[in-house]
Short mmCIF file of C-alpha atoms and ligand atoms in Angstrom, two decimals:
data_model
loop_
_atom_site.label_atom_id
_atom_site.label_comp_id
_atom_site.label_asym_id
_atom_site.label_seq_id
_atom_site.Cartn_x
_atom_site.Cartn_y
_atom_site.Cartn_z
CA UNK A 11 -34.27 31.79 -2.57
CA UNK A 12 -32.13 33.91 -0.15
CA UNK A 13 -30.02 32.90 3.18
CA UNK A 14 -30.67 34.54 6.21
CA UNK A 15 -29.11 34.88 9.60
CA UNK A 16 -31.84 34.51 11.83
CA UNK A 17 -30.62 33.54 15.54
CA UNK A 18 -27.10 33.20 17.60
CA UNK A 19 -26.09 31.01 20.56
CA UNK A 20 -22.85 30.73 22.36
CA UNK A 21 -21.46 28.75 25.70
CA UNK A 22 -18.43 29.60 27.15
CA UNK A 23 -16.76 26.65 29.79
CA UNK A 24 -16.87 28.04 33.67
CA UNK A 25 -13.28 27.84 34.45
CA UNK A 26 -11.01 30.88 33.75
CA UNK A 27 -7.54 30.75 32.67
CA UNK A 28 -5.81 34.22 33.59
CA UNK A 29 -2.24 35.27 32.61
CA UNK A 30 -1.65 35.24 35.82
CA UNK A 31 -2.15 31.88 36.01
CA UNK A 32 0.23 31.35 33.03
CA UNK A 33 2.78 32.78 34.31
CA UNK A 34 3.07 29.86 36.72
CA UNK A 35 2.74 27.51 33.76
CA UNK A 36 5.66 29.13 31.02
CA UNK A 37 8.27 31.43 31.36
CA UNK A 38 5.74 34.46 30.47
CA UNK A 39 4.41 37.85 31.99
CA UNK A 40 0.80 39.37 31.66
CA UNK A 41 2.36 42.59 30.22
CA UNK A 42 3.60 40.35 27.53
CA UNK A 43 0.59 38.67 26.78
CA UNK A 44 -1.56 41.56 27.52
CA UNK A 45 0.61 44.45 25.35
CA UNK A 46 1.31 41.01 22.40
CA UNK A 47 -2.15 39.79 22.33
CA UNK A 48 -4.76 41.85 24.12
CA UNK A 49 -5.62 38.74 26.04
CA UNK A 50 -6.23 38.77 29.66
CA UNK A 51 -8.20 35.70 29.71
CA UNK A 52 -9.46 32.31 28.19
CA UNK A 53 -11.95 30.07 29.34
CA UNK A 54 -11.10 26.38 29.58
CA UNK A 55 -13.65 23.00 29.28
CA UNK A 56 -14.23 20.74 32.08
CA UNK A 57 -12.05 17.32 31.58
CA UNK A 58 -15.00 15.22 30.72
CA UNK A 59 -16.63 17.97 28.24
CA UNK A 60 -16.45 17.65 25.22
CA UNK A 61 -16.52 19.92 21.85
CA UNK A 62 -19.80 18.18 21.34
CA UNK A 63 -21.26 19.13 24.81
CA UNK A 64 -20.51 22.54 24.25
CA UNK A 65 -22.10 22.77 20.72
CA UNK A 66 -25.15 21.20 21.89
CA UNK A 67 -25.49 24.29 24.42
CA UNK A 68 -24.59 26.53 21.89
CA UNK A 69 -27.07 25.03 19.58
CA UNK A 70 -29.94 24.72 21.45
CA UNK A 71 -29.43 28.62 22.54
CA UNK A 72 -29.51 29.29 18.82
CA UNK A 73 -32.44 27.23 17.63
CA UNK A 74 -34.56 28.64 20.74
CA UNK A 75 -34.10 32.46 20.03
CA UNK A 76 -34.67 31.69 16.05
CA UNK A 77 -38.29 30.93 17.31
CA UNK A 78 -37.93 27.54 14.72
CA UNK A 79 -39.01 24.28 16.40
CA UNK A 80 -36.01 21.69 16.60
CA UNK A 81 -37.75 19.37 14.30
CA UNK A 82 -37.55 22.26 11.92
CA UNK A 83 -33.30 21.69 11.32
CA UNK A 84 -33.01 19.93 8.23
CA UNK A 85 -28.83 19.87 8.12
CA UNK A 86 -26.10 20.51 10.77
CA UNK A 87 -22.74 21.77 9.49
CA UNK A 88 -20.10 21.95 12.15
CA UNK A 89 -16.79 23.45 12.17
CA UNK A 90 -13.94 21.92 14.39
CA UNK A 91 -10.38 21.19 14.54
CA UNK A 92 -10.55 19.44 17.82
CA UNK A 93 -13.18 16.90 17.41
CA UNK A 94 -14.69 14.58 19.91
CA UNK A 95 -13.28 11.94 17.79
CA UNK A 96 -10.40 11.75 15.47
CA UNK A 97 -11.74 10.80 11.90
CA UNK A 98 -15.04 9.24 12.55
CA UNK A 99 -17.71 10.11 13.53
CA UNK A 100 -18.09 13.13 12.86
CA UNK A 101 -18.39 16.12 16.03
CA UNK A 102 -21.70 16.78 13.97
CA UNK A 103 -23.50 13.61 14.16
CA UNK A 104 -22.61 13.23 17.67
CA UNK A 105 -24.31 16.88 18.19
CA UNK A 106 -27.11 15.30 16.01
CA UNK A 107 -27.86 12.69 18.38
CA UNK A 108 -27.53 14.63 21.62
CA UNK A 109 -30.32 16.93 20.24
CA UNK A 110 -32.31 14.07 18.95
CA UNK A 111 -31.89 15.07 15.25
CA UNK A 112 -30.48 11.75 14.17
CA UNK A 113 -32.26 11.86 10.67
CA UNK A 114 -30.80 14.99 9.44
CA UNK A 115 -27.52 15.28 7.62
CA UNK A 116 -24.77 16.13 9.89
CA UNK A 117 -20.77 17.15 8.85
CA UNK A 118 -17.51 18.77 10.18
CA UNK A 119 -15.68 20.69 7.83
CA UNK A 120 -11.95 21.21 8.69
CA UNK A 121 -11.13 25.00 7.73
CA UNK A 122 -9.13 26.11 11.52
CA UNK A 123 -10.31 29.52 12.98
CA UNK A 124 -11.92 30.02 9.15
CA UNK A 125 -14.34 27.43 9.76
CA UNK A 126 -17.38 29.65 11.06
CA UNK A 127 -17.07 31.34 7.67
CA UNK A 128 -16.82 28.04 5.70
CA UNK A 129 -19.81 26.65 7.17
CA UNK A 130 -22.07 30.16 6.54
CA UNK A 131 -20.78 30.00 2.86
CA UNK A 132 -22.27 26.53 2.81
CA UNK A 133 -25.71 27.09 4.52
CA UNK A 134 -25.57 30.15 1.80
CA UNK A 135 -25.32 27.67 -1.10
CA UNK A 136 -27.67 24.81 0.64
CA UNK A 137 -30.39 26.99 0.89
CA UNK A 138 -29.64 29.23 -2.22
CA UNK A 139 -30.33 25.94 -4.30
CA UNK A 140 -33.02 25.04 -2.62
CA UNK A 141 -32.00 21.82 -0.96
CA UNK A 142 -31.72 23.05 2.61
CA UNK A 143 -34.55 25.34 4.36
CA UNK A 144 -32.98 25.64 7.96
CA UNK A 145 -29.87 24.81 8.96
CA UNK A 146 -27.79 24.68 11.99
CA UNK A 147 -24.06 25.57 11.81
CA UNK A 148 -22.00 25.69 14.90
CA UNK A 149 -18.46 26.17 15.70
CA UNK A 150 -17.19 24.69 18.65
CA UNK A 151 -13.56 24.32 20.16
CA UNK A 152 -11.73 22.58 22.69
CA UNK A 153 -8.63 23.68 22.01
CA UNK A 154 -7.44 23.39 25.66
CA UNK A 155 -6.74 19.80 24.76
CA UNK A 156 -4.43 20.30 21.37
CA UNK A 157 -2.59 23.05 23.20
CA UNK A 158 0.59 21.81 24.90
CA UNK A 159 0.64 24.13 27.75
CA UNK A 160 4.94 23.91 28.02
CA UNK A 161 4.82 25.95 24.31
CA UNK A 162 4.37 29.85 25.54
CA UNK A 163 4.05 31.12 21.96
CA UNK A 164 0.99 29.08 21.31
CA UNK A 165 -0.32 28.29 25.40
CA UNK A 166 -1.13 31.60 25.76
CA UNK A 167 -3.39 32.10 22.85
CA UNK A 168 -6.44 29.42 22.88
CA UNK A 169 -9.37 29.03 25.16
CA UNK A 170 -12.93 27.22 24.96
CA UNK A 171 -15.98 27.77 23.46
CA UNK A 172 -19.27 27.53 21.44
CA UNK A 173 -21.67 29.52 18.91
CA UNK A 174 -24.12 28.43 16.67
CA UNK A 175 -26.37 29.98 14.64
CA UNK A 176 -29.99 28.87 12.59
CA UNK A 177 -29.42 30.24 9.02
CA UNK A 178 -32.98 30.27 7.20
CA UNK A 179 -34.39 30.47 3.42
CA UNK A 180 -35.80 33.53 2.95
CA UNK A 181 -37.53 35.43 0.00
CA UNK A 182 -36.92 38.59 0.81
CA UNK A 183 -33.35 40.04 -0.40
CA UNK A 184 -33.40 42.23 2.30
CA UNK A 185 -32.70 39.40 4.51
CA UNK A 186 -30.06 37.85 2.87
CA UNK A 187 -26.28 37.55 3.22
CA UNK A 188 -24.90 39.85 1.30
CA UNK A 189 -21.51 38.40 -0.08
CA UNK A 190 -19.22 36.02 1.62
CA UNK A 191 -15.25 35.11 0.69
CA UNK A 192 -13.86 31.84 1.13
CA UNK A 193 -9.76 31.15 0.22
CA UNK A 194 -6.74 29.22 1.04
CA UNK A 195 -3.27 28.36 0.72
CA UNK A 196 -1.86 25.13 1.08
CA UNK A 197 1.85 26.27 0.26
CA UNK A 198 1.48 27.73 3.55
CA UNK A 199 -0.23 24.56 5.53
CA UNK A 200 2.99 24.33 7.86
CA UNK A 201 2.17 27.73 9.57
CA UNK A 202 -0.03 26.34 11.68
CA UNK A 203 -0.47 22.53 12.28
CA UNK A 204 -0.73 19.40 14.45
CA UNK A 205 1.27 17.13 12.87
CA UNK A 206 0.66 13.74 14.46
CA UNK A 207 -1.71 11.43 13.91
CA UNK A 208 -2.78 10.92 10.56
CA UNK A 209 -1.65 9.25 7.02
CA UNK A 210 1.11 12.65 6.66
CA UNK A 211 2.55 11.27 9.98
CA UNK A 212 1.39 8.23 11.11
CA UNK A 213 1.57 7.57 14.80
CA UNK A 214 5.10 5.65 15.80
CA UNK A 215 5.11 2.84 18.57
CA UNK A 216 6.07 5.44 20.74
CA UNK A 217 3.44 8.39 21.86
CA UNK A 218 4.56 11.62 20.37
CA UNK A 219 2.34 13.48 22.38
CA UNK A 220 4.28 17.04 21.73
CA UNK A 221 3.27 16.63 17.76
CA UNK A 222 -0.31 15.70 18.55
CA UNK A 223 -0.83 19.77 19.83
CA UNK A 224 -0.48 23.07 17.31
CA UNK A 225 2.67 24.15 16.34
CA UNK A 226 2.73 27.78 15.17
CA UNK A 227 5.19 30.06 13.39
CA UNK A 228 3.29 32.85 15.04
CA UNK A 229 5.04 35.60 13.86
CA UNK A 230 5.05 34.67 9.67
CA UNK A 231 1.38 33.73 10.30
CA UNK A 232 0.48 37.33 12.27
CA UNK A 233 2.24 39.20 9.75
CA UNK A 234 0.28 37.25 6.46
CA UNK A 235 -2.65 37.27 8.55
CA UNK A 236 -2.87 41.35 8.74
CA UNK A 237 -1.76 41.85 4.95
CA UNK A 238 -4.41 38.82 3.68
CA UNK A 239 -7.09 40.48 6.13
CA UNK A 240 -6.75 44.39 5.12
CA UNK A 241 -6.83 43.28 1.22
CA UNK A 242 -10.04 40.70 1.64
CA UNK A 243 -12.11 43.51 3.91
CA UNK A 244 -11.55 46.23 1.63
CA UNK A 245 -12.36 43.98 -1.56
CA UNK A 246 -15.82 42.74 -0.27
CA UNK A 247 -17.00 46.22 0.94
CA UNK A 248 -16.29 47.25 -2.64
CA UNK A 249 -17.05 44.87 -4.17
CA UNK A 250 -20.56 45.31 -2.90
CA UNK A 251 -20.44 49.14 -3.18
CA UNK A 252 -20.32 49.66 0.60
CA UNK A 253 -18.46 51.86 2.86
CA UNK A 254 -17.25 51.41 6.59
CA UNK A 255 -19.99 53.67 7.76
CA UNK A 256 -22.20 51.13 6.14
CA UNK A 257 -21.04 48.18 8.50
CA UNK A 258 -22.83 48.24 12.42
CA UNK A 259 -20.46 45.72 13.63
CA UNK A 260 -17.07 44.09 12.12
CA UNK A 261 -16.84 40.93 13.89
CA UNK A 262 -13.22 39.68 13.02
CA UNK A 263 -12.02 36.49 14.29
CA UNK A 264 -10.78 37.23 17.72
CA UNK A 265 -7.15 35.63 17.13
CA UNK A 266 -4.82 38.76 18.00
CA UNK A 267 -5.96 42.43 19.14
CA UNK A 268 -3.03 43.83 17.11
CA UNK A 269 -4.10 41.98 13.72
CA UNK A 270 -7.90 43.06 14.78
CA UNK A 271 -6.99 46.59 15.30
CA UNK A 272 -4.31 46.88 12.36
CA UNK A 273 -7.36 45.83 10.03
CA UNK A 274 -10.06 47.63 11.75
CA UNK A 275 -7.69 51.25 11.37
CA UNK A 276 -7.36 49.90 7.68
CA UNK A 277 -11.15 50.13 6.93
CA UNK A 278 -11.23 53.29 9.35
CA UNK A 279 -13.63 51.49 11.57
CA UNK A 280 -14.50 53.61 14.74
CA UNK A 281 -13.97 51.64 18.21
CA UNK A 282 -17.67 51.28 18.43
CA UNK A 283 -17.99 49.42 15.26
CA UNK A 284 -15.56 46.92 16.02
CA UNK A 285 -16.62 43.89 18.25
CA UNK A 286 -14.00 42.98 20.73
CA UNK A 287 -13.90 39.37 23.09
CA UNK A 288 -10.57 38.20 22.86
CA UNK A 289 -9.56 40.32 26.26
CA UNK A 290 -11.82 37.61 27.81
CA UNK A 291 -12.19 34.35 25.74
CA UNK A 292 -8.43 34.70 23.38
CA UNK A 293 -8.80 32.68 20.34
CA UNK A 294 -11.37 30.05 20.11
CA UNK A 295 -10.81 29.23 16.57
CA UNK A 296 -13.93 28.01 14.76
CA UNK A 297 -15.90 29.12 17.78
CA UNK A 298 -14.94 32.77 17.97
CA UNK A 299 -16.86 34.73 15.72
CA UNK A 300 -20.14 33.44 17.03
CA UNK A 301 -19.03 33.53 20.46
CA UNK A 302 -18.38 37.44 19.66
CA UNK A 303 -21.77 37.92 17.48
CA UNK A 304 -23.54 36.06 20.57
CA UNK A 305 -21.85 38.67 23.42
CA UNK A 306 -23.29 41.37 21.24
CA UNK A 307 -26.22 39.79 20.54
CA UNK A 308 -27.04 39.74 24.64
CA UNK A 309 -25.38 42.68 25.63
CA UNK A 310 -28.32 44.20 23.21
CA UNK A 311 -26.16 45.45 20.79
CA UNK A 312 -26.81 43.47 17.33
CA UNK A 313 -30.26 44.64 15.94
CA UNK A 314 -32.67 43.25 13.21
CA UNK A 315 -31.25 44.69 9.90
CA UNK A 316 -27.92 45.94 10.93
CA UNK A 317 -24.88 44.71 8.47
CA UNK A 318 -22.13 42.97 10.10
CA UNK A 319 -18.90 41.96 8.17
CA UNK A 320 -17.20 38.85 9.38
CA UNK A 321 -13.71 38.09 8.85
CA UNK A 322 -11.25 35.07 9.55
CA UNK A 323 -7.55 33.49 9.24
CA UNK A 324 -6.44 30.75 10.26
CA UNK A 325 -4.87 27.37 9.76
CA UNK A 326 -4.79 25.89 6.35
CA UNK A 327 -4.00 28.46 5.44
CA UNK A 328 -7.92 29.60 5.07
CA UNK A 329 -9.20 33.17 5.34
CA UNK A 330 -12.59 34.53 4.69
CA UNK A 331 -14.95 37.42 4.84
CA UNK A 332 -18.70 37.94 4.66
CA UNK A 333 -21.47 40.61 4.69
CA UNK A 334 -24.52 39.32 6.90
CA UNK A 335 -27.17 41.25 8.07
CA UNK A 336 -29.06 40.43 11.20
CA UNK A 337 -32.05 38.99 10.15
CA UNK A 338 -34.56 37.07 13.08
CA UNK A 339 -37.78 36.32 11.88
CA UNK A 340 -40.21 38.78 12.48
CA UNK A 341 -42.32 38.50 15.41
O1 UT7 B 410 -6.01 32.29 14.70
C1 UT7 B 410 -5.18 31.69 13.76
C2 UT7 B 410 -4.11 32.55 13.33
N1 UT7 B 410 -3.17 32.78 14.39
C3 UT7 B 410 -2.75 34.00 14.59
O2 UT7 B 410 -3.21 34.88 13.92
C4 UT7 B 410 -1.65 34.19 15.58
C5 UT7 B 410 -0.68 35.12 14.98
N2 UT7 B 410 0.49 35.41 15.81
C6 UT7 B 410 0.46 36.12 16.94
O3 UT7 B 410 -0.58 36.47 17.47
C7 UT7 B 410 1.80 36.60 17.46
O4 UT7 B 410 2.80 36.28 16.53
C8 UT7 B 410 2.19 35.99 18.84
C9 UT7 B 410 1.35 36.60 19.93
C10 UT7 B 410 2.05 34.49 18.83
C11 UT7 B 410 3.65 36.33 19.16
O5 UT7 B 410 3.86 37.74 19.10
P1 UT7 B 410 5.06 38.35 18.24
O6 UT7 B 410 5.00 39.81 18.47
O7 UT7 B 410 4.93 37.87 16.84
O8 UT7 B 410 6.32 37.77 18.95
P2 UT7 B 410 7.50 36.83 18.36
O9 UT7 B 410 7.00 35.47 18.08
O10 UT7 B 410 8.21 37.57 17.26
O11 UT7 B 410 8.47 36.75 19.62
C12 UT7 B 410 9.09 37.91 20.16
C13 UT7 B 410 9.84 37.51 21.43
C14 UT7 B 410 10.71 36.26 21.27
O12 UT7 B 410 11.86 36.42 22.05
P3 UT7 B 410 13.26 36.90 21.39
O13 UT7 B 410 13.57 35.85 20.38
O14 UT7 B 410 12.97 38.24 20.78
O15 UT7 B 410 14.18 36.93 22.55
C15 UT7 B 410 9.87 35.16 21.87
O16 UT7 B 410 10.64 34.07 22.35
O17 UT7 B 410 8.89 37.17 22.46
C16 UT7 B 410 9.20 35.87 23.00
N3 UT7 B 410 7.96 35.25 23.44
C17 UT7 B 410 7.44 35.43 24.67
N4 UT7 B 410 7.85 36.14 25.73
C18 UT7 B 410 7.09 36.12 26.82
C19 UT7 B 410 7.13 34.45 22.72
N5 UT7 B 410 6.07 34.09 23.47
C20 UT7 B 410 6.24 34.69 24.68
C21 UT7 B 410 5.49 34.70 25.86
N6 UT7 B 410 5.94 35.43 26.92
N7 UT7 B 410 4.32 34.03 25.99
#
């Protein structure tokens, strides 16, 4: 049994966050964010919705265009690192029961802007051993509310957002993810953390509300990032005998246009190839490789049988890669 991609779904929160806008926030300029980051934009959650509320719109996007019934879902995976709750329960059961699919298994994995390619590797290995037949994963961020917005190395970064997608057993090999990469490095975990709040650092009498939101040594992490990236792209297209010509669409995690283009001109991906959002969402962590598959996806750009390669780095460390053709059922 193989795992196929058959269907993506994305939400993205009304309000817009512009640099302008920042600029009357932190001591910061749209050149500077615009010429650092390639971000003009972010979109930011309502303050009653929730990373749950999102991923059920994401979700339900998902399950509808993979032509499955919801009944069908037999395991939700989610990835988030700003859950509806802290520790229990999980974002995923709570997405569960706002679908009405409280009798299927339901978990968050905790892998930062890695997680989308966490949760694919394990709908790959679900279905490969043939305990799983459908399964929804979804990555969905509010990272509006772990940002502290008087920090403008990390305030001008993260936005809001949702994508799922339905990944299927299939028998045809065709159909089936490729190859997919997962890694980390602890020895590295203080790149990019929150670190209030749990058994590391319990909470003190008073609030520490500044160590409840991500703390980033942006530059270390942006300079690992590209070097980590450009050797795990290069080693899964060989690895699997492919060139860049052979890739439709790289769909990197949408963290920093400089780390997207330094790794795109590494595989000598043409601008065409390479699919670009974080102009208009920045980084959604776990959320923004769907959300990017998803803007292709209805912009009519991402069709049945065309290869994409994923790639992500982020908190954890984590990074990760995968080869995953688009593969909705056939009509
Ligand atoms: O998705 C998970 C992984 N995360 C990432 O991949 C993020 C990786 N890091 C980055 O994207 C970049 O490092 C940043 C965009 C965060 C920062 O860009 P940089 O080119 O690495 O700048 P820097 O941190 O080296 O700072 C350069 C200067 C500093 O001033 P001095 O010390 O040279 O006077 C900063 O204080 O830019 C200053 N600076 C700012 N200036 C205006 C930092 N943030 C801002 C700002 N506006 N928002």
């Amino acid at each position: 049994m193989y795992a196929a991609f058959r269907s993506i779904g994305a939400y993205v929160p009304e309000r817009i966050l512009s640099n302008e806008d920042l600029t009357k926030m932190v001591d910061t300029t749209d050149e500077w964010i615009t010429k650092r980051t390639g971000i003009k934009e972010r979109r930011i959650a309502a303050k009653n919705e929730t990373t749950s509320d999102m991923a059920v719109k994401a979700a339900e996007l998902a399950i509808e265009r993979s032509g499955l019934a919801k009944s069908d879902i037999d395991m939700i995976v989610m990835a988030t690192i700003s859950p509806d709750y802290f520790n229990m329960p999980s974002t995923a059961t709570v997405v569960a029961h706002k679908m009405g699919l409280d009798k299927v298994p339901a978990f968050d994995i905790s892998a930062a802007c890695t997680g989308f390619v966490y949760i694919l590797g394990i709908a790959k290995a679900f279905i490969e051993s043939g305990m799983k037949k459908n399964i929804l994963i979804v990555g969905s961020e509010k990272m509006s509310a772990i940002t502290d917005y008087t920090d403008r190395g990390t305030c001008i970064l993260f936005g809001d957002g949702a994508g799922a997608a339905v990944i299927s057993a299939t028998d045809n090999k065709d159909e089936a993810i490729l190859d997919l990469h997962i890694a980390a490095d602890g020895s590295l975990g203080d790149f990019l953390m929150t670190p209030d709040g749990g058994t590391g650092n319990p909470h003190q009498n008073e609030l520490k509300s500044e160590a409840s939101f991500i703390q980033m040594k942006g530059n270390e992490t942006f300079k690992i990032a590209v070097r980590t990236l450009t050797k795990d792209v290069v080693q899964i297209l060989a690895d699997n005998n492919l060139e860049s010509d052979d890739i439709a669409h790289f769909v990197p995690h949408q963290a920093n246009y400089r780390i997207i283009k330094a790794v795109g001109d590494a595989l000598k991906m043409r601008e065409d190839q390479v699919v670009l959002t974080v102009h208009k969402y920045g980084n959604t962590s776990g959320a923004s490789i769907p959300m990017a598959i998803n803007d292709l996806y209805e912009e009519g750009g991402l069709k049945a049988g065309e290869m994409m390669l994923l790639d992500a780095f982020g908190g954890g460390l984590t990074w990760g890669s995968a080869l995953v053709p688009f593969s909705p059922f056939s009509k």
